[in-house]
XYZ file of C-alpha atoms in Angstrom:
783
model
C -25.569 -15.330 36.473
C -21.996 -16.451 36.459
C -21.438 -15.673 32.810
C -22.095 -11.923 33.428
C -18.723 -11.740 35.413
C -16.743 -13.110 32.438
C -14.462 -10.619 30.726
C -13.024 -10.738 27.414
C -10.780 -7.645 27.831
C -9.077 -5.901 30.580
C -8.347 -2.399 29.637
C -11.049 -1.175 29.543
C -12.869 -3.999 30.927
C -15.477 -5.562 28.553
C -17.859 -8.502 29.119
C -17.230 -11.593 27.224
C -20.904 -11.851 25.791
C -20.704 -8.081 24.825
C -17.486 -8.704 22.991
C -18.724 -11.833 21.172
C -21.842 -10.325 20.296
C -19.969 -7.153 18.851
C -17.489 -9.316 16.809
C -20.563 -11.185 15.339
C -22.093 -7.823 14.413
C -18.566 -6.781 12.867
C -18.707 -10.012 10.600
C -22.276 -9.207 9.600
C -21.325 -5.679 8.729
C -18.220 -7.051 6.623
C -20.666 -9.561 4.895
C -23.006 -6.686 4.217
C -20.048 -4.565 2.605
C -18.222 -7.435 0.780
C -21.219 -9.125 -0.569
C -21.242 -12.446 -2.364
C -17.958 -13.783 -3.577
C -18.693 -16.358 -6.478
C -15.639 -18.332 -5.676
C -15.866 -18.724 -1.952
C -19.398 -19.682 -2.238
C -18.170 -22.486 -4.822
C -15.694 -23.807 -2.393
C -17.773 -23.750 0.641
C -20.992 -24.718 -0.883
C -22.406 -21.281 -0.004
C -21.343 -21.457 3.597
C -18.489 -18.846 3.535
C -20.362 -16.116 5.492
C -22.354 -18.427 8.048
C -18.623 -19.822 8.592
C -17.474 -16.459 9.240
C -20.343 -15.279 11.525
C -20.197 -18.434 13.716
C -16.538 -18.214 13.983
C -16.746 -14.608 15.064
C -19.556 -15.467 17.526
C -17.329 -18.241 19.135
C -13.645 -16.962 18.684
C -13.142 -15.906 22.220
C -15.542 -18.567 24.174
C -12.271 -20.106 25.405
C -11.728 -17.175 27.591
C -13.698 -18.556 30.417
C -11.046 -20.805 32.175
C -10.044 -19.546 35.569
C -6.465 -18.811 34.508
C -7.398 -16.479 31.682
C -9.826 -14.567 33.925
C -7.272 -14.265 36.679
C -4.985 -12.790 34.188
C -7.809 -10.199 33.085
C -8.543 -9.227 36.779
C -4.883 -8.555 37.463
C -4.419 -11.600 39.846
C -1.713 -13.052 37.779
C 0.710 -11.800 35.224
C 0.290 -14.344 32.376
C -2.004 -17.538 31.755
C 0.384 -19.027 29.405
C -2.090 -20.727 27.377
C -4.055 -19.922 24.025
C -7.877 -19.249 24.699
C -8.628 -19.963 20.883
C -7.702 -23.430 21.380
C -10.197 -23.722 24.339
C -12.891 -22.020 22.114
C -12.913 -25.136 19.929
C -14.423 -27.070 22.513
C -17.950 -25.216 22.163
C -18.265 -25.788 18.528
C -19.233 -29.610 18.430
C -22.233 -28.841 20.902
C -23.213 -26.019 18.421
C -22.852 -27.230 14.830
C -23.810 -30.768 13.428
C -22.784 -30.286 9.726
C -19.393 -31.845 9.685
C -18.004 -29.528 6.829
C -19.233 -26.263 8.407
C -17.830 -27.598 11.749
C -14.449 -27.761 10.364
C -14.725 -24.494 8.560
C -15.789 -22.865 11.677
C -12.904 -24.373 13.616
C -10.411 -23.048 11.332
C -11.741 -19.643 11.756
C -11.789 -19.807 15.479
C -8.402 -21.427 16.044
C -6.333 -19.175 13.570
C -7.641 -15.693 14.444
C -4.304 -14.916 16.292
C -1.732 -17.675 15.674
C -0.719 -20.023 12.861
C -1.462 -23.742 13.087
C 2.066 -24.681 12.097
C 5.260 -23.254 11.510
C 7.073 -20.282 12.917
C 7.361 -19.299 16.423
C 4.337 -19.508 18.704
C 2.466 -21.930 16.324
C -0.505 -23.821 17.895
C 0.772 -27.346 16.704
C 4.050 -26.655 18.593
C 2.406 -25.557 21.566
C -0.267 -28.370 21.731
C 0.397 -30.927 18.862
C 2.097 -33.402 21.055
C 0.065 -32.976 24.459
C -2.007 -36.066 25.497
C -5.228 -35.868 27.164
C -4.247 -35.613 30.659
C -1.541 -32.795 29.960
C -4.348 -31.122 27.786
C -6.878 -31.011 30.728
C -4.210 -30.135 33.286
C -3.202 -26.991 31.190
C -6.632 -25.641 30.710
C -8.410 -26.444 33.668
C -10.352 -25.580 35.823
C -12.977 -24.393 33.419
C -16.149 -23.680 35.385
C -18.728 -26.111 34.419
C -21.859 -23.646 35.367
C -20.391 -20.960 33.205
C -19.599 -23.343 30.164
C -23.167 -24.241 30.335
C -24.635 -20.864 30.192
C -22.170 -19.783 27.551
C -23.308 -22.664 25.475
C -26.823 -21.748 25.751
C -26.001 -18.045 25.141
C -24.092 -19.043 21.971
C -26.994 -21.276 20.589
C -29.510 -18.456 21.244
C -27.328 -15.698 19.671
C -26.852 -17.895 16.645
C -30.301 -18.790 16.266
C -31.291 -14.917 16.429
C -28.818 -14.021 13.775
C -30.252 -16.672 11.420
C -26.991 -18.828 11.627
C -27.330 -22.811 11.151
C -26.964 -24.205 14.527
C -28.509 -27.273 16.525
C -31.662 -26.395 18.599
C -29.993 -26.782 22.137
C -26.550 -27.645 23.442
C -25.212 -30.618 25.786
C -26.460 -29.832 29.330
C -22.724 -29.930 30.695
C -20.285 -29.385 27.739
C -16.990 -31.134 28.376
C -15.035 -28.035 26.845
C -11.452 -29.401 27.322
C -12.132 -32.730 25.970
C -14.035 -31.673 23.045
C -11.310 -28.873 22.323
C -8.877 -31.736 22.202
C -10.599 -33.750 19.655
C -11.437 -30.694 17.658
C -7.778 -29.657 17.659
C -6.590 -33.046 16.237
C -9.255 -33.086 13.680
C -8.220 -29.667 12.697
C -4.550 -30.662 12.362
C -5.576 -33.807 10.229
C -7.901 -31.676 7.900
C -4.978 -29.369 6.957
C -2.191 -31.718 6.923
C -1.898 -32.311 3.267
C -1.714 -29.474 0.571
C -4.876 -28.029 -0.569
C -6.363 -27.135 -3.764
C -5.617 -23.408 -4.694
C -9.447 -22.252 -4.267
C -9.880 -24.021 -1.251
C -6.689 -22.725 0.579
C -7.545 -19.254 -0.560
C -11.006 -19.807 0.787
C -9.407 -20.772 4.047
C -7.103 -17.615 4.241
C -10.163 -15.501 3.793
C -12.144 -17.162 6.433
C -9.131 -16.548 8.633
C -8.852 -12.694 7.374
C -12.761 -12.036 7.985
C -12.762 -13.387 11.432
C -9.637 -11.469 12.452
C -10.888 -8.305 10.864
C -14.273 -8.602 12.488
C -12.355 -9.120 16.024
C -10.116 -6.111 15.341
C -13.221 -3.809 14.507
C -14.926 -5.107 17.496
C -12.094 -4.495 19.799
C -11.419 -0.992 18.570
C -15.218 -0.197 18.543
C -15.081 0.688 14.902
C -17.263 0.870 12.006
C -16.855 0.262 8.420
C -18.151 2.906 5.841
C -21.274 1.640 4.012
C -21.354 4.431 1.283
C -19.255 4.564 -2.040
C -18.805 7.928 -2.846
C -17.808 6.878 -6.548
C -21.438 5.664 -7.624
C -24.057 6.427 -9.997
C -24.142 9.876 -8.693
C -20.500 10.763 -9.393
C -20.730 11.303 -12.874
C -23.325 14.350 -12.477
C -21.492 15.517 -9.900
C -18.147 15.516 -12.088
C -20.209 17.023 -15.049
C -21.534 19.661 -12.897
C -17.974 20.973 -11.571
C -16.566 20.755 -15.098
C -19.548 23.019 -16.165
C -18.726 25.402 -13.653
C -15.499 25.825 -15.151
C -16.678 25.977 -18.823
C -15.572 22.447 -19.571
C -17.498 19.331 -20.567
C -16.556 15.518 -20.546
C -13.629 14.595 -23.052
C -14.475 11.683 -25.537
C -12.125 9.251 -23.757
C -13.727 10.091 -20.457
C -17.093 9.137 -21.726
C -15.762 5.780 -23.444
C -14.136 4.857 -19.834
C -17.272 5.540 -18.300
C -19.228 2.827 -20.530
C -16.707 0.048 -20.107
C -17.926 -2.870 -18.423
C -14.928 -4.753 -17.059
C -11.313 -4.302 -17.099
C -9.690 -0.925 -18.335
C -6.629 -0.137 -20.188
C -6.612 3.682 -20.626
C -3.749 5.449 -22.437
C -4.134 9.270 -22.094
C -1.572 12.141 -22.094
C -0.849 14.140 -18.922
C -3.229 16.789 -18.564
C -5.893 15.412 -20.492
C -8.088 14.239 -17.301
C -6.784 10.882 -17.129
C -7.698 10.659 -13.322
C -11.231 11.824 -14.100
C -11.547 9.126 -16.599
C -10.299 6.424 -14.224
C -12.796 7.613 -11.580
C -15.640 7.779 -13.985
C -14.719 4.168 -15.002
C -14.604 3.030 -11.201
C -17.963 4.657 -10.458
C -19.580 2.632 -13.366
C -17.588 -0.496 -12.006
C -19.109 -0.129 -8.454
C -22.401 0.108 -9.657
C -21.974 -2.894 -11.580
C -20.343 -5.018 -8.573
C -23.045 -3.846 -6.153
C -25.890 -5.019 -8.410
C -24.028 -8.356 -9.053
C -22.921 -9.164 -5.213
C -25.081 -6.923 -2.798
C -21.995 -5.479 -1.349
C -20.293 -2.049 -1.155
C -17.317 -2.088 -3.385
C -14.049 -0.475 -2.291
C -11.949 1.776 -4.702
C -8.183 1.505 -4.472
C -6.454 4.311 -6.331
C -2.582 3.201 -6.454
C 0.473 5.432 -7.207
C 4.142 4.664 -7.070
C 5.361 7.531 -4.789
C 4.371 8.868 -1.481
C 4.242 12.476 -2.585
C 1.963 11.520 -5.338
C -0.248 9.914 -3.139
C -0.636 12.568 -0.631
C -1.341 14.879 -3.596
C -4.093 12.606 -4.973
C -5.704 12.070 -1.680
C -6.280 15.797 -1.212
C -7.386 15.995 -4.801
C -9.955 13.352 -4.305
C -11.136 14.645 -1.305
C -11.620 17.990 -2.890
C -13.422 16.344 -5.775
C -15.899 14.599 -3.379
C -16.257 17.590 -1.120
C -15.136 15.616 1.860
C -11.535 14.458 2.669
C -12.926 12.025 5.476
C -14.320 9.698 2.656
C -10.947 8.847 1.544
C -8.100 6.768 3.334
C -4.695 7.148 3.005
C -2.984 3.619 2.552
C 0.535 3.649 2.930
C 3.115 3.089 5.748
C 3.158 6.713 6.648
C -0.296 7.413 6.626
C -0.391 8.684 10.258
C 2.504 11.059 9.419
C 0.361 12.362 6.557
C -2.612 12.990 8.598
C -0.444 14.893 11.150
C 1.059 16.982 8.605
C -2.119 18.000 7.452
C -3.427 18.822 10.799
C -0.395 20.589 12.615
C 0.904 24.164 12.444
C 4.205 25.429 12.809
C 2.871 27.894 15.528
C 1.217 24.954 17.522
C 2.135 24.517 21.084
C 2.996 21.175 22.818
C -0.754 20.587 23.799
C -2.150 21.348 20.041
C 0.771 19.152 18.674
C -0.197 16.182 21.035
C -3.939 16.564 20.166
C -3.273 16.737 16.445
C -1.209 13.453 16.881
C -3.924 11.713 18.860
C -6.325 12.237 15.985
C -3.721 11.597 13.305
C -3.236 8.046 14.906
C -6.943 7.521 15.338
C -7.407 8.118 11.545
C -4.643 5.991 10.408
C -5.776 3.271 12.651
C -9.376 3.442 11.198
C -7.990 2.983 7.552
C -5.810 0.068 8.829
C -9.452 -1.342 9.796
C -10.591 -0.639 6.124
C -13.172 1.780 7.227
C -13.277 3.957 4.174
C -14.298 2.881 0.956
C -12.215 5.034 -0.861
C -8.164 4.483 -0.362
C -5.070 5.832 -1.950
C -1.897 4.107 -1.558
C 1.065 2.218 -3.222
C 0.343 -1.145 -4.994
C 2.488 -2.726 -2.388
C 0.218 -1.911 0.507
C -2.452 -4.245 -1.283
C 0.144 -6.772 -2.335
C 0.734 -7.531 1.392
C -2.270 -9.228 1.736
C -0.763 -12.226 -0.015
C 1.385 -12.794 3.102
C -1.966 -14.091 4.587
C -1.847 -15.273 8.263
C -3.745 -13.256 10.997
C -1.816 -9.913 10.467
C -2.411 -9.740 6.594
C -5.261 -12.079 5.482
C -7.931 -9.156 6.147
C -6.398 -7.282 3.217
C -7.133 -10.076 0.986
C -10.717 -10.018 2.277
C -10.974 -6.210 1.894
C -9.835 -6.600 -1.768
C -12.740 -8.961 -2.600
C -15.405 -7.491 -4.975
C -13.271 -4.171 -5.109
C -12.114 -1.771 -8.025
C -8.560 -1.211 -8.674
C -7.300 1.805 -10.376
C -3.361 1.485 -11.038
C -2.128 4.801 -11.962
C 1.282 5.195 -13.821
C 2.749 1.736 -13.335
C 6.689 1.694 -14.118
C 6.738 -0.872 -16.810
C 10.600 -0.948 -17.091
C 10.727 -2.411 -13.399
C 10.056 -6.101 -14.559
C 10.293 -7.740 -10.947
C 7.530 -5.458 -9.356
C 5.396 -5.414 -12.449
C 5.421 -9.263 -12.593
C 4.282 -9.327 -8.859
C 1.405 -6.673 -9.704
C 0.362 -8.677 -12.606
C 0.131 -12.104 -10.622
C -1.747 -10.429 -7.863
C -4.216 -8.579 -10.367
C -5.064 -12.002 -11.392
C -5.981 -12.972 -7.824
C -8.076 -9.842 -7.488
C -10.135 -10.626 -10.747
C -10.799 -14.327 -9.101
C -12.175 -12.428 -6.120
C -14.654 -10.439 -8.271
C -12.256 -7.411 -8.631
C -11.968 -5.164 -11.682
C -8.545 -3.649 -12.728
C -7.965 -0.315 -14.590
C -4.367 0.510 -15.592
C -3.997 4.504 -16.340
C -1.049 5.937 -18.105
C 0.213 8.458 -20.213
C 3.010 5.969 -21.401
C 1.224 2.837 -21.988
C 3.376 0.534 -24.295
C 1.586 -2.023 -26.291
C 4.141 -4.688 -24.660
C 2.522 -3.875 -21.136
C -1.104 -3.951 -22.805
C -0.402 -7.505 -23.926
C 1.102 -8.774 -20.628
C -2.134 -7.338 -18.684
C -4.414 -9.038 -20.909
C -2.547 -12.206 -20.783
C -2.528 -12.065 -17.105
C -6.361 -11.521 -16.680
C -8.897 -14.115 -17.552
C -11.644 -11.416 -18.731
C -11.243 -9.054 -21.670
C -9.337 -5.686 -20.625
C -10.915 -2.840 -22.789
C -8.375 -0.392 -24.234
C -9.443 3.314 -24.462
C -7.181 5.991 -26.023
C -7.321 9.617 -25.990
C -7.348 11.245 -29.250
C -3.968 12.965 -30.083
C -4.841 13.839 -33.561
C -5.030 17.789 -33.626
C -3.886 18.177 -30.183
C -1.737 21.155 -29.426
C 1.943 20.430 -29.382
C 3.484 20.875 -25.670
C 7.071 20.615 -25.998
C 10.237 21.007 -28.034
C 12.930 18.395 -27.641
C 16.418 19.143 -27.398
C 19.322 16.855 -26.599
C 22.719 17.858 -25.263
C 25.903 15.891 -25.276
C 27.100 16.808 -21.850
C 25.867 15.549 -18.417
C 23.497 17.381 -16.432
C 25.996 18.424 -13.934
C 28.569 19.598 -16.271
C 29.419 23.172 -15.734
C 28.322 24.167 -19.213
C 24.858 22.519 -18.384
C 24.720 24.576 -15.171
C 25.216 28.018 -16.849
C 22.374 27.035 -19.566
C 20.068 26.503 -16.568
C 21.386 29.599 -14.997
C 20.418 31.554 -18.116
C 16.798 30.570 -17.938
C 16.545 31.444 -14.211
C 17.823 34.792 -15.241
C 15.167 35.144 -17.721
C 12.718 34.743 -15.092
C 11.315 31.258 -16.112
C 10.175 28.570 -13.818
C 12.513 25.811 -14.142
C 12.365 22.066 -13.200
C 15.677 20.206 -13.296
C 15.371 16.250 -12.650
C 18.283 14.379 -11.830
C 18.346 10.405 -11.507
C 20.055 10.239 -8.091
C 20.189 12.280 -4.774
C 23.746 13.146 -5.109
C 23.505 14.656 -8.299
C 20.337 16.619 -7.489
C 21.975 17.948 -4.323
C 24.959 19.222 -6.158
C 22.951 20.716 -8.896
C 20.643 22.621 -6.267
C 23.852 23.917 -4.537
C 25.004 25.398 -8.060
C 21.644 26.846 -9.134
C 19.803 27.835 -6.032
C 21.743 31.072 -5.355
C 20.446 32.058 -8.873
C 16.881 32.879 -7.649
C 15.149 34.045 -4.407
C 15.496 31.612 -1.539
C 11.770 31.276 -1.273
C 11.634 30.417 -4.986
C 14.029 27.334 -5.013
C 13.310 23.955 -3.626
C 14.943 20.635 -4.006
C 12.826 17.531 -3.459
C 14.238 13.890 -2.953
C 13.593 10.907 -0.822
C 16.384 11.614 1.911
C 14.457 14.335 4.000
C 13.263 14.023 7.430
C 9.449 13.570 7.200
C 8.666 17.001 8.576
C 10.863 18.667 6.119
C 9.666 16.750 3.273
C 6.008 17.967 3.987
C 7.113 21.563 3.955
C 8.805 21.194 0.484
C 5.967 19.497 -1.094
C 3.574 22.299 0.227
C 5.854 24.939 -0.746
C 6.244 23.466 -4.493
C 2.474 23.002 -4.721
C 1.664 26.630 -3.593
C 4.341 28.218 -5.957
C 4.050 25.938 -9.245
C 0.627 24.249 -8.906
C -1.084 23.724 -12.201
C -3.621 26.716 -12.792
C -1.785 29.027 -10.350
C -0.455 32.654 -11.452
C 2.817 31.760 -13.093
C 5.991 32.880 -11.116
C 9.705 32.353 -11.764
C 11.646 29.824 -9.801
C 13.309 26.467 -9.505
C 12.453 22.948 -8.501
C 15.442 20.316 -8.481
C 14.003 16.778 -8.030
C 14.732 13.186 -8.452
C 12.047 10.603 -9.864
C 9.680 11.650 -7.017
C 8.409 14.408 -9.237
C 7.502 12.179 -12.127
C 3.719 11.154 -11.116
C 0.619 12.916 -10.221
C 1.971 16.001 -8.789
C -0.098 18.709 -10.320
C 2.718 21.175 -11.200
C 3.514 23.167 -14.296
C 6.780 24.598 -15.284
C 8.206 26.602 -18.260
C 11.091 24.202 -19.161
C 12.642 20.979 -18.065
C 16.475 20.044 -17.971
C 16.622 16.304 -17.106
C 19.232 13.312 -17.104
C 18.342 10.516 -19.545
C 16.233 7.668 -18.091
C 13.920 5.245 -19.419
C 11.555 6.760 -21.965
C 8.314 6.326 -19.745
C 10.170 8.229 -17.098
C 11.205 11.057 -19.420
C 7.642 11.508 -20.724
C 6.573 11.705 -17.326
C 8.983 14.305 -16.637
C 7.943 16.061 -19.747
C 4.517 16.037 -18.356
C 5.565 18.695 -15.726
C 5.929 21.290 -18.106
C 3.461 23.104 -20.383
C 0.908 20.809 -18.502
C -2.363 21.723 -20.464
C -0.639 23.050 -23.629
C -1.741 26.538 -22.598
C 1.403 28.102 -24.076
C 3.598 27.421 -27.158
C 5.751 24.217 -26.864
C 8.131 24.530 -24.000
C 11.711 23.392 -23.916
C 12.373 19.904 -22.410
C 16.274 19.416 -22.713
C 17.547 15.831 -22.090
C 21.306 15.281 -20.956
C 23.348 11.869 -21.440
C 23.518 9.813 -18.249
C 26.882 8.543 -16.987
C 26.921 4.561 -17.203
C 28.909 2.311 -14.626
C 28.276 -0.688 -12.737
C 27.156 -0.372 -9.140
C 29.427 -1.239 -6.376
C 27.215 -4.253 -5.170
C 25.665 -5.052 -8.531
C 28.061 -6.858 -10.524
C 29.193 -6.161 -14.187
C 25.803 -4.613 -15.228
C 25.838 -0.942 -15.862
C 23.380 1.585 -14.671
C 22.415 4.918 -15.743
C 23.674 7.253 -13.039
C 23.639 4.067 -10.621
C 19.722 3.939 -11.111
C 18.424 2.711 -14.371
C 19.655 -0.566 -16.324
C 21.619 0.821 -19.318
C 19.942 -0.836 -22.300
C 16.146 0.758 -22.007
C 18.065 4.153 -21.304
C 20.087 3.880 -24.483
C 17.251 2.554 -26.517
C 15.191 5.614 -25.547
C 17.987 8.166 -26.227
C 18.730 6.594 -29.622
C 14.974 7.194 -30.442
C 15.048 10.790 -29.085
C 18.164 11.584 -30.935
C 16.391 11.175 -34.229
C 13.969 13.871 -33.132
C 16.355 16.231 -31.682
C 14.861 19.827 -32.245
C 11.238 18.490 -33.125
C 8.219 19.535 -31.450
C 6.944 16.455 -29.693
C 3.394 14.951 -30.504
C 1.927 12.520 -27.945
C 1.142 10.095 -30.877
C 4.823 10.020 -31.878
C 5.832 9.347 -28.155
C 3.557 6.097 -28.091
C 5.440 4.634 -31.063
C 8.624 5.571 -29.487
C 7.524 3.383 -26.631
C 6.655 0.450 -28.788
C 9.885 0.780 -30.693
C 11.799 0.422 -27.440
C 9.989 -2.486 -26.182
C 10.401 -4.347 -29.845
C 14.105 -4.382 -29.199
C 15.977 -7.534 -27.927
C 16.046 -5.670 -24.586
C 12.246 -5.458 -24.890
C 11.925 -9.281 -25.457
C 14.226 -10.017 -22.594
C 12.265 -7.586 -20.413
C 8.831 -9.330 -21.296
C 10.434 -12.757 -20.579
C 11.475 -11.490 -17.085
C 8.003 -9.959 -16.301
C 6.539 -13.342 -16.896
C 9.077 -15.085 -14.988
C 8.613 -12.820 -11.727
C 4.898 -13.164 -12.427
C 5.297 -17.010 -12.182
C 7.560 -16.748 -9.131
C 5.190 -14.603 -7.328
C 2.439 -16.811 -7.996
C 4.315 -20.221 -7.074
C 5.887 -18.422 -3.718
C 2.852 -16.322 -2.481
C -0.397 -17.303 -4.255
C -0.835 -21.094 -4.137
C -1.911 -21.154 -0.429
C -1.534 -24.749 -0.182
C -0.878 -24.645 3.275
C -3.263 -21.612 4.233
C -2.690 -21.844 8.130
C 1.255 -22.361 8.067
C 3.470 -19.445 9.279
C 4.761 -17.302 6.351
C 7.358 -15.487 8.687
C 10.110 -16.227 5.866
C 7.872 -14.909 2.999
C 7.300 -11.601 5.051
C 10.992 -10.986 5.454
C 11.322 -11.614 1.548
C 8.615 -9.314 1.043
C 10.021 -6.538 3.012
C 13.310 -6.677 1.495
C 11.731 -6.382 -2.153
C 9.498 -3.417 -1.184
C 10.573 -1.580 1.989
C 13.468 0.267 2.884
C 14.530 1.199 6.295
C 14.267 4.599 7.959
C 16.882 6.337 10.556
C 16.952 9.348 12.908
C 20.170 11.657 12.661
C 22.555 11.366 15.648
C 21.952 14.963 16.257
C 18.312 14.485 16.486
C 18.135 11.396 18.885
C 17.349 13.451 22.011
C 14.560 15.353 20.266
C 13.277 12.028 19.097
C 13.227 10.847 22.629
C 11.599 13.891 24.008
C 8.718 13.742 21.422
C 8.146 10.003 22.532
C 7.222 11.257 25.951
C 5.282 14.326 24.936
C 1.845 12.936 24.735
C 1.025 11.605 28.277
C -0.673 8.091 28.148
C -0.657 7.706 24.515
C 2.563 6.006 23.163
C 1.166 5.953 19.645
C 0.619 9.653 19.466
C 4.104 10.240 21.041
C 5.838 7.932 18.637
C 4.176 9.621 15.525
C 5.286 13.141 16.640
C 8.639 11.543 16.965
C 8.434 10.023 13.606
C 8.823 13.452 12.082
C 12.708 13.204 12.536
C 12.871 9.953 10.469
C 14.722 9.805 7.185
C 13.966 7.086 4.639
C 16.823 5.041 3.336
C 17.017 2.152 0.977
C 17.041 -1.359 2.393
C 20.946 -1.976 1.495
C 21.591 0.976 3.478
C 20.980 -0.656 6.952
C 24.812 -1.036 7.376
C 25.264 2.584 7.314
C 23.397 3.045 10.552
C 23.500 1.767 14.073
C 20.722 0.230 15.968
C 19.538 1.797 19.494
C 17.789 -0.863 21.316
C 16.391 1.775 23.970
C 14.485 3.592 21.411
C 14.027 0.663 18.857
C 15.289 2.749 16.041
C 18.404 3.215 13.866
C 20.693 6.252 14.188
C 22.776 7.537 11.246
C 25.685 9.677 11.863
C 25.755 12.193 9.034
C 25.448 15.796 7.959
C 21.890 17.354 7.300
C 20.606 20.515 5.839
C 16.798 21.471 5.913
C 17.094 22.571 2.417
C 19.502 19.749 0.997
C 18.658 16.767 2.918
C 20.600 13.786 4.075
C 24.597 14.585 3.559
C 27.824 12.861 4.217
C 27.931 9.896 6.216
C 30.450 9.810 9.219
C 31.872 7.309 11.625
C 31.974 3.467 11.037
C 29.581 3.628 8.087
C 32.107 5.562 6.134
C 33.884 2.455 5.598
C 31.111 1.015 3.663
C 29.531 4.399 1.904
C 31.374 6.296 -0.707
C 30.527 10.038 -0.960
C 28.000 10.668 -3.830
C 27.151 6.972 -3.880
C 23.472 6.815 -4.688
C 21.129 6.891 -1.902
């Protein structure tokens, strides 16, 4: 049979029918995992999953032209045409339901390219072509192969229970039918769509694309959710072995059916309460939809994400059940697998495995994933690259841990997207030790269904902290001397500065006061490999529940969230009250000792060089919320801090004129994000300009030190035959930088990365920047 000679892939070679069957199987597996989505069934008259399955089956049928096969067999370098357009030619002979036909055509045509807009759109390539040109560009198409493939498609679809005609045309006019189908498709999506219809179209595209990617990678979806009905007995058994029982707020969270707002102090088992809630929701969603709900646990910082990933893996007894969902996931897997003593062969093998693990997570393999909210938000960019993320979000459970309410722009975007998740059958929980009433109100306003508030009891709880304020900056010599005295007394001391420059200065002053192995500096401007070593060292020495040891950690905001560490005392720069309360939570974590000292120093206020007249605390936080928090703390200077009082303080901050402006700004950003990203009026139009805007808002850049450039290039070539693994090894040298820091670097085209000419120390991180960049950077400026 001529059809058996047709290829879908060239490296390694894969038969066309095998790939089409595997992609159909991927779509069926995706249907089983996502389950029924009420909104999508309503828009498509219950035909959403038949649409996806038929489009998956037919998506690459257009690879049979002689030109495409010649390319796969190495006879020509490039065919130059789009196979998915040719695939449209098989659909009219397969489907007689007009509505279903157009939905399937949309899924087939857009699984690689946008219909309109941007570079490489299908309408740009084919929209103006007449029939003569159209046939000339795609032919020859072997007629005997087309007939065999049409028969095979009908037979395979019928075997899968899909709604197709009994038999196809004997001699299908593939090119002619493709032209007519493409014209109908352009007409169908020319005018703006209703929001739900546009969203359904994006999810059709995402489902077909995801099924294709899983098929091409020969991957699989996990079909078990470990946070299910068996999780609560497992957790209770784990607690009992340590002499503990579930706390009232944990039991109450587990009983909630729907969205959750949880306010619980650090060290009170907030994470476990959120997971108990998540387990209850997965059971409910599975019963309603027949799917396998995914659980997304989000945190704001990479360090806290990595720590939470290990924590959940330990809780479940199997780290392979949990995916790491952030931009450096492969680096995380490499750091956990590689040893300093490993030779080149061991490093290469570890890199291969890390790349494979991260790739599996990008294909949504695991049913539990930990990451930043922004990795899930990227789904709103839609298109072939991102629409699969939206599909994966349908009928899922989202645990948003420690949102930073004081950032109104990002909070507004998260609120807008939470409403979208809810429309797609999702359930959302917000967990925080510092959950102001203003944020509770905004979440309830954003969601259509009720969000249940659960609060951990604070009455009678032991007091953990004694608050002290100083009138001098954290970097003042007298402040440094006070910290030195605590180190001399053998205390474990946490110092939190608001920016990297202050943190580096303080570490240089304080580190000589303790043993070298007991002093750590942690901020975001370290090479990846150094950051991993630092995080592990801090956890090993200062982890909660470990034997108490003296020492020092100087850090920036990266220490605030979900690092399970415990110190004797804290010295910190003033910041928004939520941030301060998070910093307090790293001290006397479970109230096992008398109230511990938390000492707050005033910030320095000044405009940013690029930020107009508005003043910022140490170049980081807007002045007004920092001042509001400071004024409240000043009334309680010397007091032992009660968690209930802290909640009242937060509400007081958000009840100021600044708080009302903040709330209005959050709502404005929520509306702006909804209008720009969530309308889907033109679901198959390129969103390249929105992608650039999104990256600017949420992503920074990365650079390699000039002195590391040759080592980076050597690592690229270390793993023979595996460029991805080689690049991962090389990425050990990357240093994160803010988006505005791009001018501080130079672009090296050969390696495809940015180079920064700067001082660097393995304990201090990025130092003074030299060369051309020095003209746009001032020493000590916040990085």
